[in-house]
PDB file of C-alpha atoms in Angstrom:
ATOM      1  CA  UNK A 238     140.947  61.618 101.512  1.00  0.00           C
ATOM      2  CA  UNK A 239     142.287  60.037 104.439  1.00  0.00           C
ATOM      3  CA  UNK A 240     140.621  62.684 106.550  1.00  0.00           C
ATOM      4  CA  UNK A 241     136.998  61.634 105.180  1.00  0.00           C
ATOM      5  CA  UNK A 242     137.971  57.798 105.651  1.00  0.00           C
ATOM      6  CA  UNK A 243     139.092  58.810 109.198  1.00  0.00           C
ATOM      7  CA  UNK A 244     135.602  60.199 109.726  1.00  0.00           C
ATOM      8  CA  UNK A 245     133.405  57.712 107.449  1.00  0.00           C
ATOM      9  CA  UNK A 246     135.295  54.881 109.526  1.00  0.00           C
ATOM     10  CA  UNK A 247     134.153  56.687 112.951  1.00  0.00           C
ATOM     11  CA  UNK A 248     130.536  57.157 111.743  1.00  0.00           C
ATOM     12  CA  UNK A 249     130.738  53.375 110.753  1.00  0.00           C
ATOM     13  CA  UNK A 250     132.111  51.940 113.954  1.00  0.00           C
ATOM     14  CA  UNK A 251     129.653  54.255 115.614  1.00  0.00           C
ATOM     15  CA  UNK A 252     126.657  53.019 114.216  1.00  0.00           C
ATOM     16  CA  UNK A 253     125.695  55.918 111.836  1.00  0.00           C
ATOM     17  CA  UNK A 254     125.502  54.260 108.656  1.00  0.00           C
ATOM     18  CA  UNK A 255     124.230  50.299 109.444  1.00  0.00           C
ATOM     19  CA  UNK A 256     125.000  46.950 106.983  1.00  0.00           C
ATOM     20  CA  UNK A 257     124.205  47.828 103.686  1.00  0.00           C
ATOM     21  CA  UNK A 258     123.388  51.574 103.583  1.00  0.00           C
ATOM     22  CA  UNK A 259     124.979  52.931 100.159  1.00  0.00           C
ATOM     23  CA  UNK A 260     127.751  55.776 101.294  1.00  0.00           C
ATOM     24  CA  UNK A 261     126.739  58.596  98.343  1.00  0.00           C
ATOM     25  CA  UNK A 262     129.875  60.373  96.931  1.00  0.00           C
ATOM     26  CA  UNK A 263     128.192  63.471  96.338  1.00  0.00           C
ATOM     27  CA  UNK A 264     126.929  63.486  99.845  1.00  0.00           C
ATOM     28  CA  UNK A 265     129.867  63.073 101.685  1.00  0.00           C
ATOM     29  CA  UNK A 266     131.447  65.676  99.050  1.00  0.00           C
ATOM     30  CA  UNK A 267     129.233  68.213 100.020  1.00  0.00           C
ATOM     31  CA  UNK A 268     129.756  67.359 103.771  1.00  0.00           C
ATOM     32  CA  UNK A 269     133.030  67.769 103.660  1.00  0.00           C
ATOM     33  CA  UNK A 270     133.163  70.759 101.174  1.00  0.00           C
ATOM     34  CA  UNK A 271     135.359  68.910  98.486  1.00  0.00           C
ATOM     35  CA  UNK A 272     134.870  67.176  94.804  1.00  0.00           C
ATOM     36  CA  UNK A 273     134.096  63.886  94.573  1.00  0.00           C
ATOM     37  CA  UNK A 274     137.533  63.020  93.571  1.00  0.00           C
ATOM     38  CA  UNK A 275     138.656  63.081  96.998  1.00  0.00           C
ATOM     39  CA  UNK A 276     135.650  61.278  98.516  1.00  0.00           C
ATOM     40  CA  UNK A 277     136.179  58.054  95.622  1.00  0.00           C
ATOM     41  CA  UNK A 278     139.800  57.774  97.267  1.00  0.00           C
ATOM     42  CA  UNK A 279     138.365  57.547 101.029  1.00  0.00           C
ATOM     43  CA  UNK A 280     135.979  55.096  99.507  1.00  0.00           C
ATOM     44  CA  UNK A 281     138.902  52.672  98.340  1.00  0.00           C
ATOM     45  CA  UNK A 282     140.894  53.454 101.330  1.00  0.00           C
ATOM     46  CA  UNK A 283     137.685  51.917 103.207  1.00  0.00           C
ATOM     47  CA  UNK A 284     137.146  49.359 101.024  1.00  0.00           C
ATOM     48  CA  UNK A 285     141.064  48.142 102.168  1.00  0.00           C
ATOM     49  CA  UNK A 286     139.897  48.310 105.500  1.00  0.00           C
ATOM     50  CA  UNK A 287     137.152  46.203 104.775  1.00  0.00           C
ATOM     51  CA  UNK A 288     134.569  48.303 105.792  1.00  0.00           C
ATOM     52  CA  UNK A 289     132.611  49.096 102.166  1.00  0.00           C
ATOM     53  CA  UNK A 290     132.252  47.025  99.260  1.00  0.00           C
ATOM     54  CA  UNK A 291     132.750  49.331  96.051  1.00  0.00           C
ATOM     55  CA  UNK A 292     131.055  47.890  92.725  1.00  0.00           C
ATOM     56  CA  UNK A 293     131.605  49.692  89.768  1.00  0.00           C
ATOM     57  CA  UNK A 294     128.124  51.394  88.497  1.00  0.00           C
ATOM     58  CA  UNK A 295     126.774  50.774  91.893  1.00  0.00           C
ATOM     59  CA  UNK A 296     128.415  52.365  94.651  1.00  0.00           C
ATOM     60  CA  UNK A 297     130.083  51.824  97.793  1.00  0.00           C
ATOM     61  CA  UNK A 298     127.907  49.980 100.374  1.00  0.00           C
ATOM     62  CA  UNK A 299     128.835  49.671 104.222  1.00  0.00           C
ATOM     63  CA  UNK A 300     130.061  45.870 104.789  1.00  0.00           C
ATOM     64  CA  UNK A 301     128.592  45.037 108.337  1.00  0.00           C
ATOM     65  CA  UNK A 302     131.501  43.563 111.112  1.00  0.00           C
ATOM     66  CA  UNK A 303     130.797  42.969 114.290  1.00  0.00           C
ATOM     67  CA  UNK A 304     133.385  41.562 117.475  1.00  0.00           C
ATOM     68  CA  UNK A 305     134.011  38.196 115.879  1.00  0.00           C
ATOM     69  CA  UNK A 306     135.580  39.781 112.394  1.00  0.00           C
ATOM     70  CA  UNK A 307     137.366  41.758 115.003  1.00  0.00           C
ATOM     71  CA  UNK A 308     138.696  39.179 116.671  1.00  0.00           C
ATOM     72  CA  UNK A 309     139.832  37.023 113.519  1.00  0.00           C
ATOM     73  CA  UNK A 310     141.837  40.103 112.085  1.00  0.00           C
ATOM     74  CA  UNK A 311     143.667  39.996 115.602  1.00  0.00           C
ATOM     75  CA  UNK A 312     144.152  36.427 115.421  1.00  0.00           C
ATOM     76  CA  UNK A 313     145.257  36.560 112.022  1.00  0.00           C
ATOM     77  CA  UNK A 314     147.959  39.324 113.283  1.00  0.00           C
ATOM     78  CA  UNK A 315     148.622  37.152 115.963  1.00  0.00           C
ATOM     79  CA  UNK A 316     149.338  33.983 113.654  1.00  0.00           C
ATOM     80  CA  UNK A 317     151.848  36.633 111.792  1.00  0.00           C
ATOM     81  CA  UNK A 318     153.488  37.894 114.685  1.00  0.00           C
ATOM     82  CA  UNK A 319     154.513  34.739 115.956  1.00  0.00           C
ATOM     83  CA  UNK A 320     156.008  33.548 112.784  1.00  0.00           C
ATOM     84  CA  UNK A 321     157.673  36.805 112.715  1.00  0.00           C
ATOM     85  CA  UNK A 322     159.063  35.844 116.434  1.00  0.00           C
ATOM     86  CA  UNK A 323     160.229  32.749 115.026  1.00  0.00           C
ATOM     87  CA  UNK A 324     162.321  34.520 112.196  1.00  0.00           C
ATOM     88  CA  UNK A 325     163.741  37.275 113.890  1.00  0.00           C
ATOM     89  CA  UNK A 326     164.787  34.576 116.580  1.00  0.00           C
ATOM     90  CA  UNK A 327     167.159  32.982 114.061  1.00  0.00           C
ATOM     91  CA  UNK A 328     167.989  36.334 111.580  1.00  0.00           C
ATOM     92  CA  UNK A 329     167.568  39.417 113.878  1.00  0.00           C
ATOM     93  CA  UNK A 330     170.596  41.687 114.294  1.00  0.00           C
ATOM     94  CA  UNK A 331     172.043  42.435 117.563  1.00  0.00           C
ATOM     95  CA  UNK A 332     170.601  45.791 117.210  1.00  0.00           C
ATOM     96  CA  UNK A 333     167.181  44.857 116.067  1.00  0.00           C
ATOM     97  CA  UNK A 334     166.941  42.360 118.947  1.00  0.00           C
ATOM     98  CA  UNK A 335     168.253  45.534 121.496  1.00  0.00           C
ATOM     99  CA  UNK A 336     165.573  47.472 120.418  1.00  0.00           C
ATOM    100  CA  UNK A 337     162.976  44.912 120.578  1.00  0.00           C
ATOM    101  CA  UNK A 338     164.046  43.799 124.611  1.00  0.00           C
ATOM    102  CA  UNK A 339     164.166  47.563 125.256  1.00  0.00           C
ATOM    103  CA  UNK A 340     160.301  48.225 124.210  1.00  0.00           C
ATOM    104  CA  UNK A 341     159.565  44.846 125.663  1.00  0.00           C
ATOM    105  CA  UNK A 342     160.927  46.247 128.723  1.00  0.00           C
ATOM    106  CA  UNK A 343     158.933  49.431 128.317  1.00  0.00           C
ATOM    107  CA  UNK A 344     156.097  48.083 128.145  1.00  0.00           C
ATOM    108  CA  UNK A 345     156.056  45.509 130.984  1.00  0.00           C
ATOM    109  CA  UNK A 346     157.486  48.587 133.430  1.00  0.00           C
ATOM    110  CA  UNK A 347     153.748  50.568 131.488  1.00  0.00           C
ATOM    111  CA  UNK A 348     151.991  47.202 132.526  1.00  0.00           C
ATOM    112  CA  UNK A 349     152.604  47.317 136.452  1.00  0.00           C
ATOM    113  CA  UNK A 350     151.672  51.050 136.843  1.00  0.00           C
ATOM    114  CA  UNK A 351     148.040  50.982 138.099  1.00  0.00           C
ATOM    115  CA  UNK A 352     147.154  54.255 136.164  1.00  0.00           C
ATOM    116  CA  UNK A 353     148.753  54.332 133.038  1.00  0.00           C
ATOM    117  CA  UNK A 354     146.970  55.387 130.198  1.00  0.00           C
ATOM    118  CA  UNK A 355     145.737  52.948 127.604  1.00  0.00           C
ATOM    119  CA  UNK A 356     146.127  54.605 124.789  1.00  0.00           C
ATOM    120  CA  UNK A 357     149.934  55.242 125.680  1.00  0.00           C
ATOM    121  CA  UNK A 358     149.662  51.714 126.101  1.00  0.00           C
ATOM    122  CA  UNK A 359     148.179  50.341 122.931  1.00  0.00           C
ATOM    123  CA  UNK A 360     150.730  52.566 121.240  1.00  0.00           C
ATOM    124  CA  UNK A 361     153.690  51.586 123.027  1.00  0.00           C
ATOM    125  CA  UNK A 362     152.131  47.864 122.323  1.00  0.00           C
ATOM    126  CA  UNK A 363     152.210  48.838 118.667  1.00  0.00           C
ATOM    127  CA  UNK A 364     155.773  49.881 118.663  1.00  0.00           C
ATOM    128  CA  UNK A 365     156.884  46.914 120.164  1.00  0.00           C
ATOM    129  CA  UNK A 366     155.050  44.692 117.465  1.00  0.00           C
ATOM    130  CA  UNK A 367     156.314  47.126 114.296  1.00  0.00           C
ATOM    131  CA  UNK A 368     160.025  46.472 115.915  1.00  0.00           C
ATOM    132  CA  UNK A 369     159.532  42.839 115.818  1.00  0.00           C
ATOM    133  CA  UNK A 370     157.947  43.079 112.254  1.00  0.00           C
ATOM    134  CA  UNK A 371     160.976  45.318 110.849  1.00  0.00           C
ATOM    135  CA  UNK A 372     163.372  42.669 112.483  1.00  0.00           C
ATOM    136  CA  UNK A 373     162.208  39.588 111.284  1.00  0.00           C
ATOM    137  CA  UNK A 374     164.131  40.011 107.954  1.00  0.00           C
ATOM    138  CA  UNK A 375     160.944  39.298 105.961  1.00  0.00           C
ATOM    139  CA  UNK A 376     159.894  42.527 104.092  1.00  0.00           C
ATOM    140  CA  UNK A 377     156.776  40.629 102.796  1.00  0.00           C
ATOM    141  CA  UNK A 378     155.698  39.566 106.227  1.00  0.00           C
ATOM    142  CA  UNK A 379     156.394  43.188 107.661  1.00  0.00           C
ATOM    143  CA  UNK A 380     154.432  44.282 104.706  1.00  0.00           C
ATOM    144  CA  UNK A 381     151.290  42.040 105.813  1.00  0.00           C
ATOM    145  CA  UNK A 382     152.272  43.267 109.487  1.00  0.00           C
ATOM    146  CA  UNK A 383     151.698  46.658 108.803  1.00  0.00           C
ATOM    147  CA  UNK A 384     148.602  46.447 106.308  1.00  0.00           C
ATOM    148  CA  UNK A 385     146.997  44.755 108.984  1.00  0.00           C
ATOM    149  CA  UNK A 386     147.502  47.010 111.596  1.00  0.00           C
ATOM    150  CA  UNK A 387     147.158  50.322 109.607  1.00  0.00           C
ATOM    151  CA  UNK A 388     144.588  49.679 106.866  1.00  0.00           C
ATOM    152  CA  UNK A 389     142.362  46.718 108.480  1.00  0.00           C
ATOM    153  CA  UNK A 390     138.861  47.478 110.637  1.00  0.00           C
ATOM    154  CA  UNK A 391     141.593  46.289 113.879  1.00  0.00           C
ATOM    155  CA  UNK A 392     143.249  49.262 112.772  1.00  0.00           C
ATOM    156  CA  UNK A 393     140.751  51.794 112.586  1.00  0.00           C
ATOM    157  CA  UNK A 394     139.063  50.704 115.932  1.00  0.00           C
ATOM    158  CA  UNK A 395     142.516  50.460 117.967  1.00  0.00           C
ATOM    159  CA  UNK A 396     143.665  53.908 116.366  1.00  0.00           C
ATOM    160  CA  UNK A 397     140.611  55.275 118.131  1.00  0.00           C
ATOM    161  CA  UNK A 398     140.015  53.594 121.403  1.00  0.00           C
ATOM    162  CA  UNK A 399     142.319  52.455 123.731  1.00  0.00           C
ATOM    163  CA  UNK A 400     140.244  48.500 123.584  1.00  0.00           C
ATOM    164  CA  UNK A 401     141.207  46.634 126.449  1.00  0.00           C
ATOM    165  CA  UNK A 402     144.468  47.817 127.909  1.00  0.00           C
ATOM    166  CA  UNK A 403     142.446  49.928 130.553  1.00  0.00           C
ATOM    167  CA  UNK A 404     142.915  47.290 133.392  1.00  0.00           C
ATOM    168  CA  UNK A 405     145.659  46.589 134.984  1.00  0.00           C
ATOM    169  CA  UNK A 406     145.445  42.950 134.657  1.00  0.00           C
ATOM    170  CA  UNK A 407     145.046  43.245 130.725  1.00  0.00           C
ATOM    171  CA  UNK A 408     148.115  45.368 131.030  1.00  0.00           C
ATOM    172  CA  UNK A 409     150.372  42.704 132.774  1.00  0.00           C
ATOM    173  CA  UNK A 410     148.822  39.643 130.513  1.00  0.00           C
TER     174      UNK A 410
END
């Protein structure tokens, strides 16, 4: 299942099924030589990403997004990750707090090197936001922390491309 949301998600973002085009179970089942069974599960994993709207007797039908949704998920995340600053500022562990300077440290000595990859960059980014969610203290806020980078449309699109860490100056801000 997650397989077929992987590639559902990729022919999504990619333009190969547009706003309101019904995703057929059977179809994708045959495409991807499996039951159905499979196929309804990588339809509700979607539908947590917020990329299909499922209605029972109907079908699964491709929600359209574009770069604004985009860009409220991240500033929704955003929102979160500061209040998770603010909480691990005043409960964090000296060990939580170690590891969190030592990633930010990683990934401001990534930032100044002119050629480093993106991806390893977006990941390393990633890291350094999942330590500050684990050390906030909140397990409901890590909780929202993590849905929102792993099962959201933000997550599918920066799982796949590296966004906008490929400049250097992107890097370093």
């Amino acid at each position: 299942p997650e397989q077929i949301a992987d590639h559902l998600s990729a022919e999504i973002i990619n333009g190969a099924y547009k706003t309101g085009d019904r995703i057929r179970e059977q179809e994708i089942a045959d495409l991807h030589g499996t039951s159905r069974g499979p196929v309804r599960e990588a339809i509700r994993a979607l539908e947590k990403r917020g990329m299909l709207r499922f209605t029972p007797r109907r079908g699964a039908y491709v929600m359209g997004f574009s770069l604004d949704a985009v860009a409220d998920q991240f500033n929704i995340r955003a929102t979160l990750m500061g209040l998770a600053a603010r909480t691990a500022a005043l409960v964090a562990g000296p060990e939580d707090l170690r590891e969190f300077f030592d990633r930010v440290a990683a990934l401001d000595s990534m930032a100044q090197v002119p050629d480093t990859d993106p991806m390893a960059f977006a990941l390393a980014s990633g890291r350094t936001g999942a330590s500050l969610s684990r050390g906030c203290g909140n397990p409901h806020l890590s909780l929202l922390l993590r849905d929102l980078a792993e099962l959201s449309l933000w997550g599918v699109i920066w799982r796949d491309k590296p966004l906008d860490f490929a400049t250097y100056e992107r890097r370093s801000e």
